[in-house]
Amino acid sequence: MTTLWSAAEAPGADRAAAVREAVGSNVVRVDIDLPDDPDRIDVELALSDAGPVQVLTVRSMATTVTRCPRLARDDSEPQLFLTLQARGASGMAQHGRYAQLRRGQFAVYTTTSPYTLTFDHGLDAHFFRIPVAEVALPPSAVQEASARTLGANDPVAALASSYLRRLAVSPGLRSRAVADSLAQPTIDLVRAALVSSLGDPGLGKESLESTLEMRLLEHMRAHLGDSRLSPRRVAEAHSISVRHLYTVLGRSGITFGEWVRTHRLEACRGELARPHARARTIASVARQWGFPDATHFSRVFREAYGMTPREWRSLRTDR
């Protein structure tokens, strides 16, 4: 599903604030240079998701986008952005490097370090946002790959450019069922392009194994609300055997079932403590976090915390 937004929807006096809010709340918090005259503010966004990958197409007047050190320091969920130039040209600066992009070329940057994007003659580009953890490369490699122009001169980058452009412009590829199935191949191709640009073919394989535990736990955390979450499903999502999954988690003393149950209970406890959740039934909160059986949920909640979910909610919300 694609969400469309245009600055023209906002009243003139509120247009600049609306643009900054639309970008900050849906994409990433940045400083955006906008014209003083609201009639000259021309911004259109198209957003869609493919699993953990966000696809964003932006068209706008000339502008400069900056992420300052303060915003970079506050980033609790590091993201990697890939900018694919659709038309015209743009510039990207990060880590003391500057990449000039023309049609079909792309470059990456991360949200944990300051950067500047310049669009002197207007903005017409596709952006892909991927959690850094999903890229599964060492931080030093991601930093080394950032703000470097990638495209036709590298066969893997050329393949990535063609694929990403089709993903961004083809509505049929962004339907929920199709898009989710393309998420992992998209991440794998981006990783391959970065590894190829660094000239270290062994890097991708080594980094995948070294970050496997982190990626398994992130996947488990992201799917806590799915009552079908199981070792087999997680293993299949990462193209490993169930035995290997148990081995990787076991190195840190993690048992799959206990970890999932503990984190589901913590999520339920947090939700039940919120005043705005008082109107919700305890059963609905339990279902939201992967407990389809309310009786079973009440029993394991009491075993974990020494009181029933109802007693816990009353204790927290009656204050």
Short mmCIF file of C-alpha atoms in Angstrom, two decimals:
data_model
loop_
_atom_site.label_atom_id
_atom_site.label_comp_id
_atom_site.label_asym_id
_atom_site.label_seq_id
_atom_site.Cartn_x
_atom_site.Cartn_y
_atom_site.Cartn_z
CA MET A 1 0.00 0.00 0.00
CA THR A 2 1.33 3.44 -0.95
CA THR A 3 0.60 6.58 1.05
CA LEU A 4 0.61 9.82 -0.94
CA TRP A 5 1.13 13.25 0.60
CA SER A 6 1.43 16.70 -0.95
CA ALA A 7 2.36 20.02 0.62
CA ALA A 8 -0.52 21.53 -1.35
CA GLU A 9 -2.89 19.84 1.12
CA ALA A 10 -1.71 22.17 3.90
CA PRO A 11 -2.83 25.81 4.25
CA GLY A 12 -0.21 28.27 3.08
CA ALA A 13 0.67 29.56 6.54
CA ASP A 14 1.16 26.01 7.83
CA ARG A 15 2.85 24.54 4.77
CA ALA A 16 6.48 24.67 5.92
CA ALA A 17 5.61 23.14 9.30
CA ALA A 18 3.50 20.48 7.58
CA VAL A 19 6.39 19.44 5.33
CA ARG A 20 8.78 19.14 8.26
CA GLU A 21 6.24 17.17 10.28
CA ALA A 22 5.44 14.82 7.37
CA VAL A 23 9.11 14.02 6.84
CA GLY A 24 10.02 13.92 10.52
CA SER A 25 7.17 11.67 11.62
CA ASN A 26 7.16 9.31 8.62
CA VAL A 27 10.78 9.16 7.49
CA VAL A 28 13.50 10.75 9.65
CA ARG A 29 14.02 13.94 11.62
CA VAL A 30 16.04 16.44 9.58
CA ASP A 31 16.38 20.16 8.96
CA ILE A 32 14.85 21.15 5.60
CA ASP A 33 15.59 24.42 3.83
CA LEU A 34 12.25 25.74 2.54
CA PRO A 35 11.27 28.97 0.74
CA ASP A 36 9.86 31.81 2.84
CA ASP A 37 7.00 32.13 0.36
CA PRO A 38 4.61 29.22 1.06
CA ASP A 39 3.37 29.32 -2.54
CA ARG A 40 6.85 28.20 -3.61
CA ILE A 41 6.84 25.16 -1.32
CA ASP A 42 6.20 22.24 -3.65
CA VAL A 43 6.74 18.80 -2.09
CA GLU A 44 5.18 15.45 -2.96
CA LEU A 45 5.83 12.20 -1.08
CA ALA A 46 4.89 8.61 -1.87
CA LEU A 47 5.61 6.13 0.92
CA SER A 48 5.28 2.37 1.04
CA ASP A 49 6.77 -0.50 3.02
CA ALA A 50 8.30 -3.80 2.00
CA GLY A 51 8.75 -5.54 5.32
CA PRO A 52 11.45 -3.59 7.19
CA VAL A 53 12.31 -1.62 4.04
CA GLN A 54 10.61 1.74 3.53
CA VAL A 55 10.35 2.98 -0.05
CA LEU A 56 9.98 6.72 -0.47
CA THR A 57 9.71 8.74 -3.69
CA VAL A 58 10.12 12.50 -3.32
CA ARG A 59 9.64 15.31 -5.80
CA SER A 60 10.17 18.89 -4.69
CA MET A 61 11.61 22.31 -5.46
CA ALA A 62 15.33 22.92 -4.92
CA THR A 63 16.29 22.34 -1.30
CA THR A 64 18.99 21.29 1.13
CA VAL A 65 18.40 18.62 3.77
CA THR A 66 20.65 18.40 6.82
CA ARG A 67 20.87 16.04 9.75
CA CYS A 68 22.81 17.84 12.44
CA PRO A 69 25.02 16.22 15.13
CA ARG A 70 22.30 16.64 17.77
CA LEU A 71 19.74 14.67 15.76
CA ALA A 72 22.33 12.04 14.85
CA ARG A 73 23.21 11.50 18.52
CA ASP A 74 19.55 11.06 19.44
CA ASP A 75 19.00 8.22 16.97
CA SER A 76 18.00 5.14 18.99
CA GLU A 77 17.28 3.00 15.91
CA PRO A 78 20.11 3.41 13.37
CA GLN A 79 18.88 3.44 9.78
CA LEU A 80 20.67 3.20 6.46
CA PHE A 81 19.28 5.31 3.64
CA LEU A 82 19.93 4.67 -0.03
CA THR A 83 19.25 7.55 -2.43
CA LEU A 84 18.61 6.56 -6.05
CA GLN A 85 18.55 9.52 -8.40
CA ALA A 86 15.49 9.41 -10.68
CA ARG A 87 16.12 12.61 -12.65
CA GLY A 88 18.54 15.50 -12.54
CA ALA A 89 21.41 15.55 -10.07
CA SER A 90 22.04 15.81 -6.36
CA GLY A 91 24.86 15.80 -3.84
CA MET A 92 25.49 13.93 -0.60
CA ALA A 93 28.09 14.67 2.07
CA GLN A 94 28.95 12.44 5.04
CA HIS A 95 32.14 11.38 6.83
CA GLY A 96 34.16 13.99 4.98
CA ARG A 97 33.20 12.64 1.54
CA TYR A 98 30.96 14.08 -1.15
CA ALA A 99 29.04 12.00 -3.70
CA GLN A 100 27.56 13.52 -6.84
CA LEU A 101 24.58 11.57 -8.14
CA ARG A 102 23.07 11.60 -11.61
CA ARG A 103 20.19 9.60 -13.02
CA GLY A 104 20.48 5.91 -12.16
CA GLN A 105 23.28 6.39 -9.64
CA PHE A 106 22.89 5.87 -5.91
CA ALA A 107 24.71 6.30 -2.62
CA VAL A 108 24.05 5.42 1.00
CA TYR A 109 24.26 7.27 4.28
CA THR A 110 23.35 6.50 7.89
CA THR A 111 21.26 8.39 10.41
CA THR A 112 23.81 8.07 13.22
CA SER A 113 26.26 10.56 11.68
CA PRO A 114 25.60 14.09 10.38
CA TYR A 115 24.95 14.45 6.66
CA THR A 116 23.87 16.98 4.06
CA LEU A 117 21.82 16.32 0.92
CA THR A 118 21.76 19.04 -1.73
CA PHE A 119 19.23 19.34 -4.53
CA ASP A 120 20.17 22.57 -6.30
CA HIS A 121 17.80 22.14 -9.25
CA GLY A 122 14.93 20.30 -7.62
CA LEU A 123 14.51 16.90 -6.01
CA ASP A 124 13.38 13.82 -7.92
CA ALA A 125 14.68 10.69 -6.26
CA HIS A 126 13.79 7.39 -4.62
CA PHE A 127 14.89 6.72 -1.05
CA PHE A 128 15.10 3.32 0.61
CA ARG A 129 15.30 3.15 4.40
CA ILE A 130 16.67 -0.06 5.92
CA PRO A 131 17.49 -0.74 9.60
CA VAL A 132 21.28 -0.92 9.89
CA ALA A 133 20.95 -4.21 11.79
CA GLU A 134 19.24 -5.77 8.75
CA VAL A 135 22.13 -4.79 6.48
CA ALA A 136 24.35 -7.05 8.61
CA LEU A 137 27.66 -5.34 7.89
CA PRO A 138 30.18 -4.10 10.47
CA PRO A 139 29.72 -0.40 11.36
CA SER A 140 33.15 0.37 9.94
CA ALA A 141 32.17 -1.13 6.58
CA VAL A 142 28.91 0.81 6.45
CA GLN A 143 30.77 4.02 7.24
CA GLU A 144 33.37 3.30 4.57
CA ALA A 145 30.65 2.66 1.99
CA SER A 146 28.68 5.82 2.74
CA ALA A 147 28.68 8.91 0.48
CA ARG A 148 30.25 7.06 -2.46
CA THR A 149 28.69 7.19 -5.92
CA LEU A 150 27.58 3.74 -7.09
CA GLY A 151 26.14 2.85 -10.46
CA ALA A 152 27.05 1.65 -13.94
CA ASN A 153 30.77 1.20 -13.25
CA ASP A 154 30.09 -1.73 -10.92
CA PRO A 155 27.99 -4.64 -12.23
CA VAL A 156 26.42 -5.40 -8.84
CA ALA A 157 25.58 -1.74 -8.26
CA ALA A 158 24.14 -1.51 -11.77
CA LEU A 159 21.91 -4.50 -11.05
CA ALA A 160 20.84 -2.95 -7.74
CA SER A 161 20.04 0.36 -9.45
CA SER A 162 17.80 -1.30 -12.04
CA TYR A 163 16.05 -3.47 -9.47
CA LEU A 164 15.46 -0.64 -6.98
CA ARG A 165 14.09 1.66 -9.67
CA ARG A 166 11.55 -0.98 -10.71
CA LEU A 167 10.61 -1.59 -7.08
CA ALA A 168 10.00 2.13 -6.56
CA VAL A 169 7.96 2.80 -9.70
CA SER A 170 5.92 -0.42 -10.04
CA PRO A 171 2.70 -0.31 -7.97
CA GLY A 172 2.19 -4.03 -8.45
CA LEU A 173 5.45 -4.76 -6.63
CA ARG A 174 4.35 -2.75 -3.61
CA SER A 175 1.17 -4.64 -2.78
CA ARG A 176 1.46 -6.06 0.73
CA ALA A 177 1.80 -9.72 -0.25
CA VAL A 178 4.39 -9.08 -2.96
CA ALA A 179 6.32 -6.33 -1.17
CA ASP A 180 6.91 -8.36 1.98
CA SER A 181 8.31 -11.24 -0.07
CA LEU A 182 10.75 -8.83 -1.74
CA ALA A 183 12.08 -7.31 1.49
CA GLN A 184 14.90 -9.79 2.12
CA PRO A 185 16.06 -9.96 -1.52
CA THR A 186 16.15 -6.15 -1.52
CA ILE A 187 18.31 -6.06 1.60
CA ASP A 188 20.56 -8.80 0.26
CA LEU A 189 21.09 -6.93 -3.01
CA VAL A 190 21.88 -3.66 -1.25
CA ARG A 191 24.35 -5.49 0.98
CA ALA A 192 25.95 -7.13 -2.04
CA ALA A 193 26.33 -3.76 -3.78
CA LEU A 194 28.03 -2.26 -0.72
CA VAL A 195 30.33 -5.26 -0.30
CA SER A 196 31.23 -5.11 -3.99
CA SER A 197 32.04 -1.41 -3.72
CA LEU A 198 34.39 -2.14 -0.83
CA GLY A 199 36.21 -4.87 -2.76
CA ASP A 200 35.93 -7.48 0.01
CA PRO A 201 33.84 -10.46 -1.19
CA GLY A 202 34.27 -12.32 2.10
CA LEU A 203 32.82 -9.47 4.10
CA GLY A 204 29.19 -10.25 3.40
CA LYS A 205 29.37 -13.89 4.50
CA GLU A 206 31.40 -13.12 7.62
CA SER A 207 29.15 -10.28 8.70
CA LEU A 208 25.99 -12.31 8.19
CA GLU A 209 27.17 -14.98 10.61
CA SER A 210 28.61 -12.52 13.14
CA THR A 211 25.34 -10.58 13.32
CA LEU A 212 23.02 -13.59 13.11
CA GLU A 213 22.06 -13.61 16.79
CA MET A 214 21.21 -9.91 16.68
CA ARG A 215 19.11 -10.38 13.54
CA LEU A 216 17.31 -13.39 15.00
CA LEU A 217 16.38 -11.46 18.14
CA GLU A 218 15.27 -8.42 16.15
CA HIS A 219 13.06 -10.65 14.01
CA MET A 220 11.59 -12.31 17.08
CA ARG A 221 10.96 -8.93 18.70
CA ALA A 222 9.28 -7.57 15.57
CA HIS A 223 6.92 -10.57 15.40
CA LEU A 224 5.98 -10.93 19.07
CA GLY A 225 2.37 -10.16 18.19
CA ASP A 226 2.16 -13.10 15.78
CA SER A 227 0.82 -16.13 17.65
CA ARG A 228 2.33 -18.31 14.90
CA LEU A 229 5.89 -17.22 15.77
CA SER A 230 7.97 -20.37 16.03
CA PRO A 231 11.59 -21.53 15.74
CA ARG A 232 10.83 -22.98 12.31
CA ARG A 233 9.39 -19.70 10.98
CA VAL A 234 12.30 -17.65 12.31
CA ALA A 235 14.84 -20.12 10.94
CA GLU A 236 13.19 -20.10 7.51
CA ALA A 237 13.19 -16.29 7.45
CA HIS A 238 16.97 -16.36 7.87
CA SER A 239 17.66 -19.37 5.63
CA ILE A 240 19.12 -21.47 8.43
CA SER A 241 18.12 -24.73 10.10
CA VAL A 242 16.22 -24.86 13.37
CA ARG A 243 19.21 -26.63 14.90
CA HIS A 244 21.50 -23.75 13.90
CA LEU A 245 19.01 -21.27 15.37
CA TYR A 246 19.09 -23.10 18.70
CA THR A 247 22.89 -23.18 18.58
CA VAL A 248 23.24 -19.46 17.91
CA LEU A 249 20.78 -18.45 20.64
CA GLY A 250 22.24 -21.00 23.05
CA ARG A 251 25.64 -19.30 22.92
CA SER A 252 24.07 -16.45 24.88
CA GLY A 253 22.02 -18.71 27.12
CA ILE A 254 18.79 -17.85 25.29
CA THR A 255 15.95 -20.35 25.07
CA PHE A 256 13.54 -19.49 22.25
CA GLY A 257 10.28 -20.18 24.09
CA GLU A 258 11.31 -18.46 27.32
CA TRP A 259 12.62 -15.38 25.50
CA VAL A 260 9.43 -14.96 23.46
CA ARG A 261 7.14 -15.51 26.45
CA THR A 262 9.10 -13.07 28.65
CA HIS A 263 9.08 -10.30 26.05
CA ARG A 264 5.41 -10.84 25.24
CA LEU A 265 4.55 -10.58 28.93
CA GLU A 266 6.63 -7.42 29.29
CA ALA A 267 4.80 -5.88 26.33
CA CYS A 268 1.42 -6.79 27.81
CA ARG A 269 2.37 -5.45 31.21
CA GLY A 270 3.46 -2.16 29.67
CA GLU A 271 0.25 -1.83 27.66
CA LEU A 272 -1.97 -2.63 30.65
CA ALA A 273 -0.23 0.07 32.69
CA ARG A 274 -1.10 2.81 30.21
CA PRO A 275 -4.17 4.89 31.16
CA HIS A 276 -5.41 5.05 27.56
CA ALA A 277 -5.64 1.25 27.47
CA ARG A 278 -8.25 1.04 30.22
CA ALA A 279 -11.05 0.76 27.67
CA ARG A 280 -9.44 -2.32 26.13
CA THR A 281 -10.23 -5.80 27.38
CA ILE A 282 -7.41 -7.81 28.85
CA ALA A 283 -8.06 -10.47 26.22
CA SER A 284 -7.52 -7.97 23.38
CA VAL A 285 -4.20 -6.86 24.87
CA ALA A 286 -3.16 -10.49 25.20
CA ARG A 287 -4.08 -11.23 21.57
CA GLN A 288 -2.15 -8.18 20.39
CA TRP A 289 1.02 -9.68 21.84
CA GLY A 290 0.61 -13.27 20.74
CA PHE A 291 -1.52 -14.81 23.52
CA PRO A 292 -4.72 -16.07 21.81
CA ASP A 293 -5.93 -17.85 24.97
CA ALA A 294 -6.90 -15.33 27.68
CA THR A 295 -6.99 -17.99 30.41
CA HIS A 296 -3.49 -19.17 29.58
CA PHE A 297 -2.29 -15.57 29.47
CA SER A 298 -3.70 -14.80 32.93
CA ARG A 299 -2.03 -17.88 34.36
CA VAL A 300 1.46 -17.19 32.97
CA PHE A 301 1.15 -13.49 33.85
CA ARG A 302 0.42 -14.37 37.47
CA GLU A 303 3.28 -16.87 37.55
CA ALA A 304 5.65 -14.19 36.27
CA TYR A 305 4.52 -11.18 38.31
CA GLY A 306 2.65 -12.54 41.33
CA MET A 307 -0.68 -10.95 40.42
CA THR A 308 -3.35 -11.21 37.75
CA PRO A 309 -3.41 -8.87 34.74
CA ARG A 310 -6.53 -7.20 36.17
CA GLU A 311 -4.83 -6.59 39.52
CA TRP A 312 -1.78 -5.16 37.77
CA ARG A 313 -3.85 -2.78 35.67
CA SER A 314 -5.81 -1.56 38.69
CA LEU A 315 -2.59 -1.03 40.61
CA ARG A 316 -1.04 1.07 37.84
CA THR A 317 -4.04 3.02 36.52
CA ASP A 318 -5.84 3.82 39.79
CA ARG A 319 -2.98 5.99 41.02
#
